[in-house]
mmCIF file of C-alpha atoms in Angstrom:
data_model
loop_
_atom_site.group_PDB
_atom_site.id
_atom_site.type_symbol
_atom_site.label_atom_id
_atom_site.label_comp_id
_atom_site.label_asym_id
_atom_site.label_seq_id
_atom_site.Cartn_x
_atom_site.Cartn_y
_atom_site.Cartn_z
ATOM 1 C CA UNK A 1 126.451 99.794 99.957
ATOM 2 C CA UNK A 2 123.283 100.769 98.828
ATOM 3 C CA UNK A 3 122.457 97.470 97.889
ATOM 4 C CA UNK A 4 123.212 95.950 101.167
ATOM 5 C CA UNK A 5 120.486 98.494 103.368
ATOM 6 C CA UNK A 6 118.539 97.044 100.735
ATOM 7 C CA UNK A 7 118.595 93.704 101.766
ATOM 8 C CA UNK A 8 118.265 94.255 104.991
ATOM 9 C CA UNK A 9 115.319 95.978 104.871
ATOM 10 C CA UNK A 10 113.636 93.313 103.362
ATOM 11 C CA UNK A 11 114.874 91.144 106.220
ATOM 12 C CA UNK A 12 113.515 93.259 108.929
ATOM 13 C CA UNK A 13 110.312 93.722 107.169
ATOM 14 C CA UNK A 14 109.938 89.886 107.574
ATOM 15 C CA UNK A 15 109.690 90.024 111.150
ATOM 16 C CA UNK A 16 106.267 90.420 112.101
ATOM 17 C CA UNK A 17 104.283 89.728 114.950
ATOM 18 C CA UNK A 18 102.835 85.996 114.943
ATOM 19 C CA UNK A 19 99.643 87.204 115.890
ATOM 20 C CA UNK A 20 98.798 88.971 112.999
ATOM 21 C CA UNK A 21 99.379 84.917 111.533
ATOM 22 C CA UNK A 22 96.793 83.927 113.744
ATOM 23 C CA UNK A 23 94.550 86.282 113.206
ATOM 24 C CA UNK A 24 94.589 86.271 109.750
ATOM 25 C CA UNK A 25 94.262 82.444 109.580
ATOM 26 C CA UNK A 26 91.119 82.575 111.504
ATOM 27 C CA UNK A 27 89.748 85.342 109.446
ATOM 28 C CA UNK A 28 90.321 82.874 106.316
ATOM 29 C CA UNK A 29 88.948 80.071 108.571
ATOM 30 C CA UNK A 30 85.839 81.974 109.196
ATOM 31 C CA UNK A 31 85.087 83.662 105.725
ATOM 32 C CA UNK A 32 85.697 79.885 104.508
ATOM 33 C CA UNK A 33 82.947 78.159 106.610
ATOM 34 C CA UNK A 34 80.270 81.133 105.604
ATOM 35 C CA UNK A 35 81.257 80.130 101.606
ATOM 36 C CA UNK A 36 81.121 76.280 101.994
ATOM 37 C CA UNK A 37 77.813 74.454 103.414
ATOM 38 C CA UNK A 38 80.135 71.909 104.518
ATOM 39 C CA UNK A 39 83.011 71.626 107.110
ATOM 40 C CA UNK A 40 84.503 69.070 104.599
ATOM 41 C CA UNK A 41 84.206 71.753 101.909
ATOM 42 C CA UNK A 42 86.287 73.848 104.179
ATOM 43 C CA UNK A 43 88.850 71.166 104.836
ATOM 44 C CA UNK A 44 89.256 70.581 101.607
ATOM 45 C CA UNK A 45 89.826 74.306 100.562
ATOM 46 C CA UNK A 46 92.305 74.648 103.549
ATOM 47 C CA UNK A 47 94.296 71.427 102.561
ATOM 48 C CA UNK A 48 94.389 73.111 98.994
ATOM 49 C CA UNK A 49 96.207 76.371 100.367
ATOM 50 C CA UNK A 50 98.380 74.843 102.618
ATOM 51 C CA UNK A 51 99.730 72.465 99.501
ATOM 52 C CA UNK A 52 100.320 75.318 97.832
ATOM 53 C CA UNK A 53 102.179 77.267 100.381
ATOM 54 C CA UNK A 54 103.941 74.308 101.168
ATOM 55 C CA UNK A 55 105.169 73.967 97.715
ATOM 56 C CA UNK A 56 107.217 77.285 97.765
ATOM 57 C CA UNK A 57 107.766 76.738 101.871
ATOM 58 C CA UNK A 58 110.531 73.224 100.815
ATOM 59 C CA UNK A 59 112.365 76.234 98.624
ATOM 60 C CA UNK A 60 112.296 78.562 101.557
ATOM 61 C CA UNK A 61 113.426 76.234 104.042
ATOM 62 C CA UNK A 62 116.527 74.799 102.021
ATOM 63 C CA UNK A 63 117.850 77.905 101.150
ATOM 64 C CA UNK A 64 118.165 79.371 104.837
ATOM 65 C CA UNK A 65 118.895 76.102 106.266
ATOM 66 C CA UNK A 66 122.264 74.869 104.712
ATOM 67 C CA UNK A 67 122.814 72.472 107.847
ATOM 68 C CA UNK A 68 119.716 70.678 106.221
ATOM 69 C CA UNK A 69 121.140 67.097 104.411
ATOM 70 C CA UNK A 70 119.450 64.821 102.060
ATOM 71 C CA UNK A 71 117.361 62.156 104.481
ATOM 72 C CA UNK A 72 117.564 58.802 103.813
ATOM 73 C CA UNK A 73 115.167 57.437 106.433
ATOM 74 C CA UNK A 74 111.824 58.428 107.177
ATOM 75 C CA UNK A 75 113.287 59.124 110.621
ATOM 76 C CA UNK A 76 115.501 62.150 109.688
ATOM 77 C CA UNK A 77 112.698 63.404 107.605
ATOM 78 C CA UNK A 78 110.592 63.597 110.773
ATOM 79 C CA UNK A 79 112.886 64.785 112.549
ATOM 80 C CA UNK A 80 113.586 68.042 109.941
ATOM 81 C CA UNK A 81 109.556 68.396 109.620
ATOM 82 C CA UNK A 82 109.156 68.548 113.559
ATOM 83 C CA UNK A 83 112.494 70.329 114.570
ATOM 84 C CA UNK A 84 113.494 72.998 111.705
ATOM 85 C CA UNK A 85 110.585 73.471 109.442
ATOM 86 C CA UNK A 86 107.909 73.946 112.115
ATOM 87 C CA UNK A 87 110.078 75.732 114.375
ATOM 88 C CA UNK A 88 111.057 78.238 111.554
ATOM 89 C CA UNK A 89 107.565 78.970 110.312
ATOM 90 C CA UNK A 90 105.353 78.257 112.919
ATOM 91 C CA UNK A 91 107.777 79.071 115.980
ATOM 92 C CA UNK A 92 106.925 75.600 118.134
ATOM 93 C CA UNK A 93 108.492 72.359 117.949
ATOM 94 C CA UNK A 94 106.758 68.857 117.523
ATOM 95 C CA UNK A 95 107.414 65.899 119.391
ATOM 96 C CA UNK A 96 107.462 62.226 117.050
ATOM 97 C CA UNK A 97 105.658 59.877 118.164
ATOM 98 C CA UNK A 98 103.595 56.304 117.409
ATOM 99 C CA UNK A 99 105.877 54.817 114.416
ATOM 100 C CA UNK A 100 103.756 52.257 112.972
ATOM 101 C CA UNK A 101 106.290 49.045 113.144
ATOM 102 C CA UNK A 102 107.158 49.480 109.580
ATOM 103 C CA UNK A 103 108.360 52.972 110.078
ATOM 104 C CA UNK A 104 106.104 54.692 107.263
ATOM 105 C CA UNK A 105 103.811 56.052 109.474
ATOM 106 C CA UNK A 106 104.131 59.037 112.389
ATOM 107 C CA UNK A 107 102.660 61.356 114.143
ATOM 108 C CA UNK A 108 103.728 64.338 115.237
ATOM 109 C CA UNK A 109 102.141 66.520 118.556
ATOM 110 C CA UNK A 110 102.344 70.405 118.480
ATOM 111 C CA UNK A 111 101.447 70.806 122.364
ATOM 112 C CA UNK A 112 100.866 74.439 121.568
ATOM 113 C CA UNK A 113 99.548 75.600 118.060
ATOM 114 C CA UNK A 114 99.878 78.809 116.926
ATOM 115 C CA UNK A 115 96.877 78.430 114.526
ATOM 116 C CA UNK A 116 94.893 77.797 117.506
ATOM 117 C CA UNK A 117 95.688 80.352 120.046
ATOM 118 C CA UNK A 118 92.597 82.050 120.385
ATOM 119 C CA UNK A 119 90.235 79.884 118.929
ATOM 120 C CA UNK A 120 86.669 78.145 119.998
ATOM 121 C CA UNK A 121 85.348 75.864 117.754
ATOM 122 C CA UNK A 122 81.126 75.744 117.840
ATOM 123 C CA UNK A 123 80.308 72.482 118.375
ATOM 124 C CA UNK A 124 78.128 72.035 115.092
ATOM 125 C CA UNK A 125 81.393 71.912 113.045
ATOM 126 C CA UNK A 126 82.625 69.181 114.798
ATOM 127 C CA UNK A 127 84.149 67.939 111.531
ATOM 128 C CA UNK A 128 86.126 71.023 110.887
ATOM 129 C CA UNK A 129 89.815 70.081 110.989
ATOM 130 C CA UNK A 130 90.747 73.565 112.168
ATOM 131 C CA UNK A 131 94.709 73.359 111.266
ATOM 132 C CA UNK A 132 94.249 71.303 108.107
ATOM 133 C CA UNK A 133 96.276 74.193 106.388
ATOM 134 C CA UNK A 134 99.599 72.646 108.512
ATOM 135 C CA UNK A 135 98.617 69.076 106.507
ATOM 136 C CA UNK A 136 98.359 70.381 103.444
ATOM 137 C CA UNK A 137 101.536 72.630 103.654
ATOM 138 C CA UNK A 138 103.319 69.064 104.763
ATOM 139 C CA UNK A 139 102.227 67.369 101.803
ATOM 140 C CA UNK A 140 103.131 70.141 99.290
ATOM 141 C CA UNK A 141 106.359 70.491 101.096
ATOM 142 C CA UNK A 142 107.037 66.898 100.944
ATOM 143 C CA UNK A 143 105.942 66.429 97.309
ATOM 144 C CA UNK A 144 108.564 69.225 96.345
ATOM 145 C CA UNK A 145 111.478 67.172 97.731
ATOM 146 C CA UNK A 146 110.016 64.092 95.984
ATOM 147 C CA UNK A 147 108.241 62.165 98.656
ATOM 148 C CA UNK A 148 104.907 61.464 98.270
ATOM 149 C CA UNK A 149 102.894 61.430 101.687
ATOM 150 C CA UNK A 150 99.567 61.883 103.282
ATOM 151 C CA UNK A 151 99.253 64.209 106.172
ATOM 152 C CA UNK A 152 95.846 64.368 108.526
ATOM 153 C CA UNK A 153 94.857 65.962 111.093
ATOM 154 C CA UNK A 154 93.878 63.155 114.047
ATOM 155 C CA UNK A 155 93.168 65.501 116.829
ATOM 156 C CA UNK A 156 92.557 69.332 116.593
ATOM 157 C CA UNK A 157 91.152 72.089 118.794
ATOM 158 C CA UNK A 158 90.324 71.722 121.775
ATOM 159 C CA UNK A 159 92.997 68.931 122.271
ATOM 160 C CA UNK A 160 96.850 69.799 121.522
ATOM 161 C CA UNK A 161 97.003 69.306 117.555
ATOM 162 C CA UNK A 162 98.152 65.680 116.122
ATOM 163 C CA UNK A 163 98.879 65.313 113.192
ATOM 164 C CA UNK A 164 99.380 61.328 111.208
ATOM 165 C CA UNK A 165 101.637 61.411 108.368
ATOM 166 C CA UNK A 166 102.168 58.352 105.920
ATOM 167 C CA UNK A 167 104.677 58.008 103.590
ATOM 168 C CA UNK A 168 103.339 56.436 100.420
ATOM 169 C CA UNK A 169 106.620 56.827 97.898
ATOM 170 C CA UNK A 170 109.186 58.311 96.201
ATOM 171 C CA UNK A 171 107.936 60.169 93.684
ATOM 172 C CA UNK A 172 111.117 59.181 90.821
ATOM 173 C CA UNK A 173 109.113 60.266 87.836
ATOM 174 C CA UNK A 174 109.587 64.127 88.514
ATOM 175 C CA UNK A 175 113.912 63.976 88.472
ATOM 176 C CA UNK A 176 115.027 66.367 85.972
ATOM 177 C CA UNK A 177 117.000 63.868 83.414
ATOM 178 C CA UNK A 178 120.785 63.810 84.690
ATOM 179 C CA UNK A 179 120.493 64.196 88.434
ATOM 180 C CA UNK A 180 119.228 60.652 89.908
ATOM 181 C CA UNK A 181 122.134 58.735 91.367
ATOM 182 C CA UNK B 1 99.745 81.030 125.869
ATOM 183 C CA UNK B 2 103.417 81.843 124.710
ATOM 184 C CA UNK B 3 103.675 80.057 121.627
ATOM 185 C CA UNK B 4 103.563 83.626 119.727
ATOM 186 C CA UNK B 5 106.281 85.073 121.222
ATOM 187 C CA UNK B 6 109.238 83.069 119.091
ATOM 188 C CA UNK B 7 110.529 85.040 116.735
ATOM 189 C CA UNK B 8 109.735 82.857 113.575
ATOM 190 C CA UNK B 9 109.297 84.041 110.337
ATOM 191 C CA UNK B 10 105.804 83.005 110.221
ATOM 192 C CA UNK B 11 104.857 82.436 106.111
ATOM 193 C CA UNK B 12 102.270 85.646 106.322
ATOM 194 C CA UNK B 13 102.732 86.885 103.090
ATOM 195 C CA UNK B 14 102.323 82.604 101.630
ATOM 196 C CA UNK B 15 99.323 83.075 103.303
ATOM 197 C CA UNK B 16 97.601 86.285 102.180
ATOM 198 C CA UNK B 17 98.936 85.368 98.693
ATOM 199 C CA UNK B 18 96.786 82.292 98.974
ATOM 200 C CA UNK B 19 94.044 84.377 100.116
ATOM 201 C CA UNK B 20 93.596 86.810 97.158
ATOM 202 C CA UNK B 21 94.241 83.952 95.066
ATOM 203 C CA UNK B 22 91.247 82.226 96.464
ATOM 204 C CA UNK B 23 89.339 85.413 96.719
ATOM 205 C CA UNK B 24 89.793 86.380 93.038
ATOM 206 C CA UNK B 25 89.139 82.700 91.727
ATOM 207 C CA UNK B 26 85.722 83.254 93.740
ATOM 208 C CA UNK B 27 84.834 86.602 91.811
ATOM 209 C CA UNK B 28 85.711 84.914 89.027
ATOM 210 C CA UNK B 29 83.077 82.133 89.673
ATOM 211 C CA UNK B 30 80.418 84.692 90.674
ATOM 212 C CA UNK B 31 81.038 85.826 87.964
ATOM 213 C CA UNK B 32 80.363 82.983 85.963
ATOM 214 C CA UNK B 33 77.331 81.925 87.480
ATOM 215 C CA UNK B 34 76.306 85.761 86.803
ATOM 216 C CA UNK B 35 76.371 85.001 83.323
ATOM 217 C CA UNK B 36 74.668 81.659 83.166
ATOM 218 C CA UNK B 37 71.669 82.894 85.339
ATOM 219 C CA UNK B 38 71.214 85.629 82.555
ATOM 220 C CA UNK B 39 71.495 83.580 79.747
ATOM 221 C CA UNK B 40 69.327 81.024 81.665
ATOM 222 C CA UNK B 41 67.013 83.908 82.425
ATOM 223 C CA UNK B 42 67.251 85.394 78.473
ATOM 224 C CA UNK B 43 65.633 81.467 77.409
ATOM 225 C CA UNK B 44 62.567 81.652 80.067
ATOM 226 C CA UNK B 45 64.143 78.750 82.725
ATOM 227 C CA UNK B 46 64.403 80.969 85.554
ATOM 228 C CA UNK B 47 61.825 79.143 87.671
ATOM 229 C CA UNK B 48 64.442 76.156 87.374
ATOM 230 C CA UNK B 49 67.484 78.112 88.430
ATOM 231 C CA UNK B 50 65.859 79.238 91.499
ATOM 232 C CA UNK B 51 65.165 76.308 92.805
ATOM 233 C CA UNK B 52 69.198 75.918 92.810
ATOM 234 C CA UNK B 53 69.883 77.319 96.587
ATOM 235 C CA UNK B 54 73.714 76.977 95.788
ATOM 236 C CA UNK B 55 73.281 79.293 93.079
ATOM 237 C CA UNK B 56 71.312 81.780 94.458
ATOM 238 C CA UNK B 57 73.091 82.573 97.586
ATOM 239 C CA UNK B 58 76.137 82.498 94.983
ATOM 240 C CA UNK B 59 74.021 85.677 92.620
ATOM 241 C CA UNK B 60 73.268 87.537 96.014
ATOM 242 C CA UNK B 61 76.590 87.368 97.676
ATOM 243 C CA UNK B 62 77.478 90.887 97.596
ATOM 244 C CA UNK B 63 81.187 92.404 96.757
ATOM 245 C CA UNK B 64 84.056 91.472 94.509
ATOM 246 C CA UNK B 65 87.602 90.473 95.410
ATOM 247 C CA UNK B 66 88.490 93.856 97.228
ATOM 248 C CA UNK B 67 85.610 94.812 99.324
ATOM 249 C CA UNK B 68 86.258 91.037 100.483
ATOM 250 C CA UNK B 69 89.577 91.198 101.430
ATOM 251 C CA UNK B 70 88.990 94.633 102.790
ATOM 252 C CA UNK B 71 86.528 93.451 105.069
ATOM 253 C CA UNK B 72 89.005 90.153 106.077
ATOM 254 C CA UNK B 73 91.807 92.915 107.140
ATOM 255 C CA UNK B 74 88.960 94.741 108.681
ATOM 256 C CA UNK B 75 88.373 92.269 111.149
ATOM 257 C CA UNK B 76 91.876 91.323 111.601
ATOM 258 C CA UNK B 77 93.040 94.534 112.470
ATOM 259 C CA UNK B 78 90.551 95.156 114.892
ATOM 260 C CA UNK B 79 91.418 92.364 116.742
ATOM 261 C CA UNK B 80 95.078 93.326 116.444
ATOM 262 C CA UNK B 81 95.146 96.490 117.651
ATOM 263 C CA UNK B 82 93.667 95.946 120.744
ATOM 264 C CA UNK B 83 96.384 93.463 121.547
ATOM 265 C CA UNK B 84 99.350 95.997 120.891
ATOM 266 C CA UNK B 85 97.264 98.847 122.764
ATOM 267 C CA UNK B 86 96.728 97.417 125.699
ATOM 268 C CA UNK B 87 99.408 98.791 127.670
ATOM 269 C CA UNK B 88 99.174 102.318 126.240
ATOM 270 C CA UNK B 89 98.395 105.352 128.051
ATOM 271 C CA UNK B 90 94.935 106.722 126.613
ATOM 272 C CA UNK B 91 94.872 108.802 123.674
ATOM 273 C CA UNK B 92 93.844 112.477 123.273
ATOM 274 C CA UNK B 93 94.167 113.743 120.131
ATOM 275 C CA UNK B 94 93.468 111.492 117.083
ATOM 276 C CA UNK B 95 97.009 112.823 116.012
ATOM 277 C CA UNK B 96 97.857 110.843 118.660
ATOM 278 C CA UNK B 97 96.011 108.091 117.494
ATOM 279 C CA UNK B 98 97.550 108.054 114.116
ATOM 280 C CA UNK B 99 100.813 108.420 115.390
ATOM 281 C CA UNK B 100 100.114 105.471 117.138
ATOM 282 C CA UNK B 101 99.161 103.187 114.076
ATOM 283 C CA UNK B 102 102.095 104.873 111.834
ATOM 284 C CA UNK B 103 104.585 103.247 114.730
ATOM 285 C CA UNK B 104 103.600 100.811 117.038
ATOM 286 C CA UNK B 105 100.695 99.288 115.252
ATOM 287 C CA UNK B 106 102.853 99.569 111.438
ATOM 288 C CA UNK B 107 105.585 97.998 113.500
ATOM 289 C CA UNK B 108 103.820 94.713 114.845
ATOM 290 C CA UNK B 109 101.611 94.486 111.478
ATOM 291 C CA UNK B 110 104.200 95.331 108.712
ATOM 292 C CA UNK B 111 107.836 95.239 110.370
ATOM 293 C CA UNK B 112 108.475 98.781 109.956
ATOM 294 C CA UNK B 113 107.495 102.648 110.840
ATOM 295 C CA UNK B 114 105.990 104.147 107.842
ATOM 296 C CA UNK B 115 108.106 106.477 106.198
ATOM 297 C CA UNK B 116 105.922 109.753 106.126
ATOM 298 C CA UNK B 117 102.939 111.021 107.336
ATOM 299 C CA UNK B 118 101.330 113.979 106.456
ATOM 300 C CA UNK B 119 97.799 115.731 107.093
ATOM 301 C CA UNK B 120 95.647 118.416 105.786
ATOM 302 C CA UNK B 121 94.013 118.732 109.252
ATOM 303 C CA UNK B 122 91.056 118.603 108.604
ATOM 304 C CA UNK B 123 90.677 114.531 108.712
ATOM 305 C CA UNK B 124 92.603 113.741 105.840
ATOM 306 C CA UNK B 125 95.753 111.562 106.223
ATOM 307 C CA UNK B 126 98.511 110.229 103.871
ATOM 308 C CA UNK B 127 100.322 107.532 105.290
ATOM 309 C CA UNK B 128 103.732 106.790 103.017
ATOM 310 C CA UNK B 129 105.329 103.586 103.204
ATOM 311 C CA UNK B 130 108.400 103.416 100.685
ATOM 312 C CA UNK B 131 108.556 99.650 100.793
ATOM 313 C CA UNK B 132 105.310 98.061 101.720
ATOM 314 C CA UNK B 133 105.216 94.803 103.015
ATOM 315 C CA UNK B 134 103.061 92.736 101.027
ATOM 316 C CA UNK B 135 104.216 94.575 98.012
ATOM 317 C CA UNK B 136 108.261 94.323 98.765
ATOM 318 C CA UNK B 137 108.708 91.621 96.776
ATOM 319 C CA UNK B 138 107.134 92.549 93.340
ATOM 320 C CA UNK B 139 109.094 93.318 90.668
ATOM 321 C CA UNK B 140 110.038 97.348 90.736
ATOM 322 C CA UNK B 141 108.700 98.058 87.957
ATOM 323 C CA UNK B 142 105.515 98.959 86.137
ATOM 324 C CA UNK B 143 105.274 95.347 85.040
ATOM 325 C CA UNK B 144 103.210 93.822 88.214
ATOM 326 C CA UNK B 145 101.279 97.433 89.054
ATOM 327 C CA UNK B 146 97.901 96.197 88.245
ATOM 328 C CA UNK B 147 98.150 92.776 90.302
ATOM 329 C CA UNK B 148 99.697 94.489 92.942
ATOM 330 C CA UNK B 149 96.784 96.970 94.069
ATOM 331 C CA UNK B 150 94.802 93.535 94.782
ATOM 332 C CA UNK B 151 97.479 93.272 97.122
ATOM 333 C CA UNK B 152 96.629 96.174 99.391
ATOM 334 C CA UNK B 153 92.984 96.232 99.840
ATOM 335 C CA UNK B 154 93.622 93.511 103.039
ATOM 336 C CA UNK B 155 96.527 96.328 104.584
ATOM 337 C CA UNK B 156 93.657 98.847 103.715
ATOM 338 C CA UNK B 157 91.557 96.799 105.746
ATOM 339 C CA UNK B 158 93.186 96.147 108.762
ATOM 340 C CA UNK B 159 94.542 100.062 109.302
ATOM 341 C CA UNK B 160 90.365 100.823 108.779
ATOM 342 C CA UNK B 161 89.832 98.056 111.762
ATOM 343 C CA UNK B 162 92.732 99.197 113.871
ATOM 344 C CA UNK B 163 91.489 103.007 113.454
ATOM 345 C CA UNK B 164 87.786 101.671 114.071
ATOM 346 C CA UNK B 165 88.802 100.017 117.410
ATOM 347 C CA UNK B 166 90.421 103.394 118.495
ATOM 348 C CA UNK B 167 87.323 104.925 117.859
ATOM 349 C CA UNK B 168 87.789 106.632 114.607
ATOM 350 C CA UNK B 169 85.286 106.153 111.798
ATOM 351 C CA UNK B 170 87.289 106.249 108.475
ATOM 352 C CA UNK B 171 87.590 105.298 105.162
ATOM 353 C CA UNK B 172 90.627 104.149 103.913
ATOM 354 C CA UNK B 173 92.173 103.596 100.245
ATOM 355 C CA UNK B 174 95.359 103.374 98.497
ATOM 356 C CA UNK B 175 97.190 104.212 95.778
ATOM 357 C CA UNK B 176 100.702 102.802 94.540
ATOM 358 C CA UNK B 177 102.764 104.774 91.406
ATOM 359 C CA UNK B 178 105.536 102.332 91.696
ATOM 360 C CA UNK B 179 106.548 99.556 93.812
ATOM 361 C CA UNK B 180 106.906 99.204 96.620
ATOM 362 C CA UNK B 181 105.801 102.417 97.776
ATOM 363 C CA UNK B 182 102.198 102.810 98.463
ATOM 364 C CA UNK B 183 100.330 106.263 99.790
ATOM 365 C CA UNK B 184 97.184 104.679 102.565
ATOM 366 C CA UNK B 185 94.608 107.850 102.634
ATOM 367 C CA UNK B 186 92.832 107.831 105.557
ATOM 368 C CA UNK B 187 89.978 109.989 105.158
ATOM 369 C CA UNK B 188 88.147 110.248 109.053
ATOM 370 C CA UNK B 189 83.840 110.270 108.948
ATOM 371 C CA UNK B 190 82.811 113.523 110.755
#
């Protein structure tokens, strides 16, 4: 019993208010571009974190998402990225679009952005990719399911965010021994 | 404009944990740099160092770890609290005001009242929170206590900014015995 009102304590101390997210993103944002000369710098930094998160944000989302399968097209993967994933964590859905003829290549358009809500980019750092921290947590996320793929930001604040992701390969090298079939 | 108001489980505590982590890798390259300027200085190249503008805004940069993330939290829960506020009567008392930020504001910020407050009255408070949020998943136990207080100098921040934006002057610090409780003391500037 006691364990249970444990647990959900824990649960309920997960729900917090999504601006507090925001907010504390754009603190990082801006205590990033007074540390690094260069927007690039900054992009760079942000990617970094975001891989990271992303890395223990695949283990999150299996676990609470059982209905989640193994995807065998690109398609599907999409479709989990832009549906499930971003919904869960970010609260917004994506919509797929441009599939290079191939079908390695999408992108995917948040019309609204969490990460963005209150924000004003100046216009001397153009070149800051503002939500570069949703590419990087793609790529980390990806890599920990075994696909390798690049994720970019194409357009960013003040436009609704796009974001181009390739898919480069399946990373086979990083199986356990026993479990490929 | 709505986009916040899902209820996802937005990855808060991925991020902060990424932010100490970057924080304390950057104290650990000031510190660094610390120690090469004084060797550098100890052999008579200073005048080359100098001219090193990377370096030397690097030397002067002012803080470690902690008083950075403090001031981070600082910021964000200034901004914070005036979101959740704005639809409260005014307060009178700074009781009030504290019983304000030990519901509503704990609520929004940390997904929970805080378990006790108490006061001295006379502008010290101690604000009890038995299972803290960016603590609540340490190991109970002694084991993590010294990587945890690194933990709660961004909360200690952001109750400083939401107290600041309420128009209360205050230093605030905290101390943990074991996870995940943590004491806040709010100690108000006369």
């Amino acid at each position: 019993m006691s364990k249970q009102s444990k647990t959900t304590g824990v649960v309920d101390s997960r729900k917090m208010s999504g601006e507090l997210f925001t907010l504390t993103y754009g603190a990082l944002v801006a205590d990033l571009v007074r540390d690094f000369e260069r927007p690039a710098e900054v992009n760079r930094q942000l990617d970094k974190m975001g891989y990271n998160i992303g890395l223990r944000l695949a283990d999150d989302l299996l676990a609470k998402n059982s209905q989640i399968s193994r995807c065998t097209d690109l398609h599907q993967t999409a479709d989990v990225v832009a549906k499930t994933a971003l919904k869960n964590y970010l609260g917004v859905t994506a919509q797929v679009t441009n599939w290079s003829s191939n079908n390695d290549e999408f992108s995917m358009v948040l019309e609204s952005n969490p990460l963005t809500e209150f924000v004003e980019v100046p216009s001397d750092l153009s070149e800051l990719r503002y939500s570069q921290i949703i590419c990087g947590a793609i790529r980390g996320a990806m890599e920990s399911l075994h696909m390798e793929v690049t994720a970019s930001v194409v357009t960013d604040v003040p436009n609704p965010t796009e974001i181009r992701v390739k898919f480069i390969r399946i990373l086979q090298e990083y199986l356990p021994a026993g479990e490929e079939d | 404009m709505n986009s916040l108001n899902h209820s996802a489980n937005f990855p808060w505590d991925f991020l902060h944990a990424e932010i100490v982590k970057y924080q304390q890798a950057k104290e650990e390259k000031e510190k660094e740099v610390r120690q090469k300027y004084a060797e550098q200085l100890s052999s008579g190249l200073d005048a080359e160092v100098l001219t090193d503008s990377q370096l030397v805004q690097q030397l002067f940069e002012q803080g470690n770890a902690g008083t950075r993330l403090e001031s981070m939290g600082f910021r964000v829960g200034y901004a914070l609290v005036e979101k959740i506020a704005k639809d409260c009567p005014r307060f009178t008392t700074e009781l009030d005001i504290m019983k304000f930020v030990c519901k509503e504001f704990w609520t929004s910020a940390f997904g929970k009242q805080v378990d006790n407050l108490r006061t001295n009255h006379q502008g010290v408070y101690v604000v009890q929170d038995n299972r803290f949020y960016t603590v609540s998943t340490f190991s109970e136990s002694k084991q993590y206590l010294e990587e945890a207080a690194m933990y709660l100098s961004f909360p200690s921040g952001m109750v400083r900014g939401a107290l600041q934006n309420l128009g209360i002057s205050s230093v605030v610090t905290n101390s943990c015995d074991t996870l995940p409780s943590v004491k806040f003391h709010v100690h108000i500037a006369r």
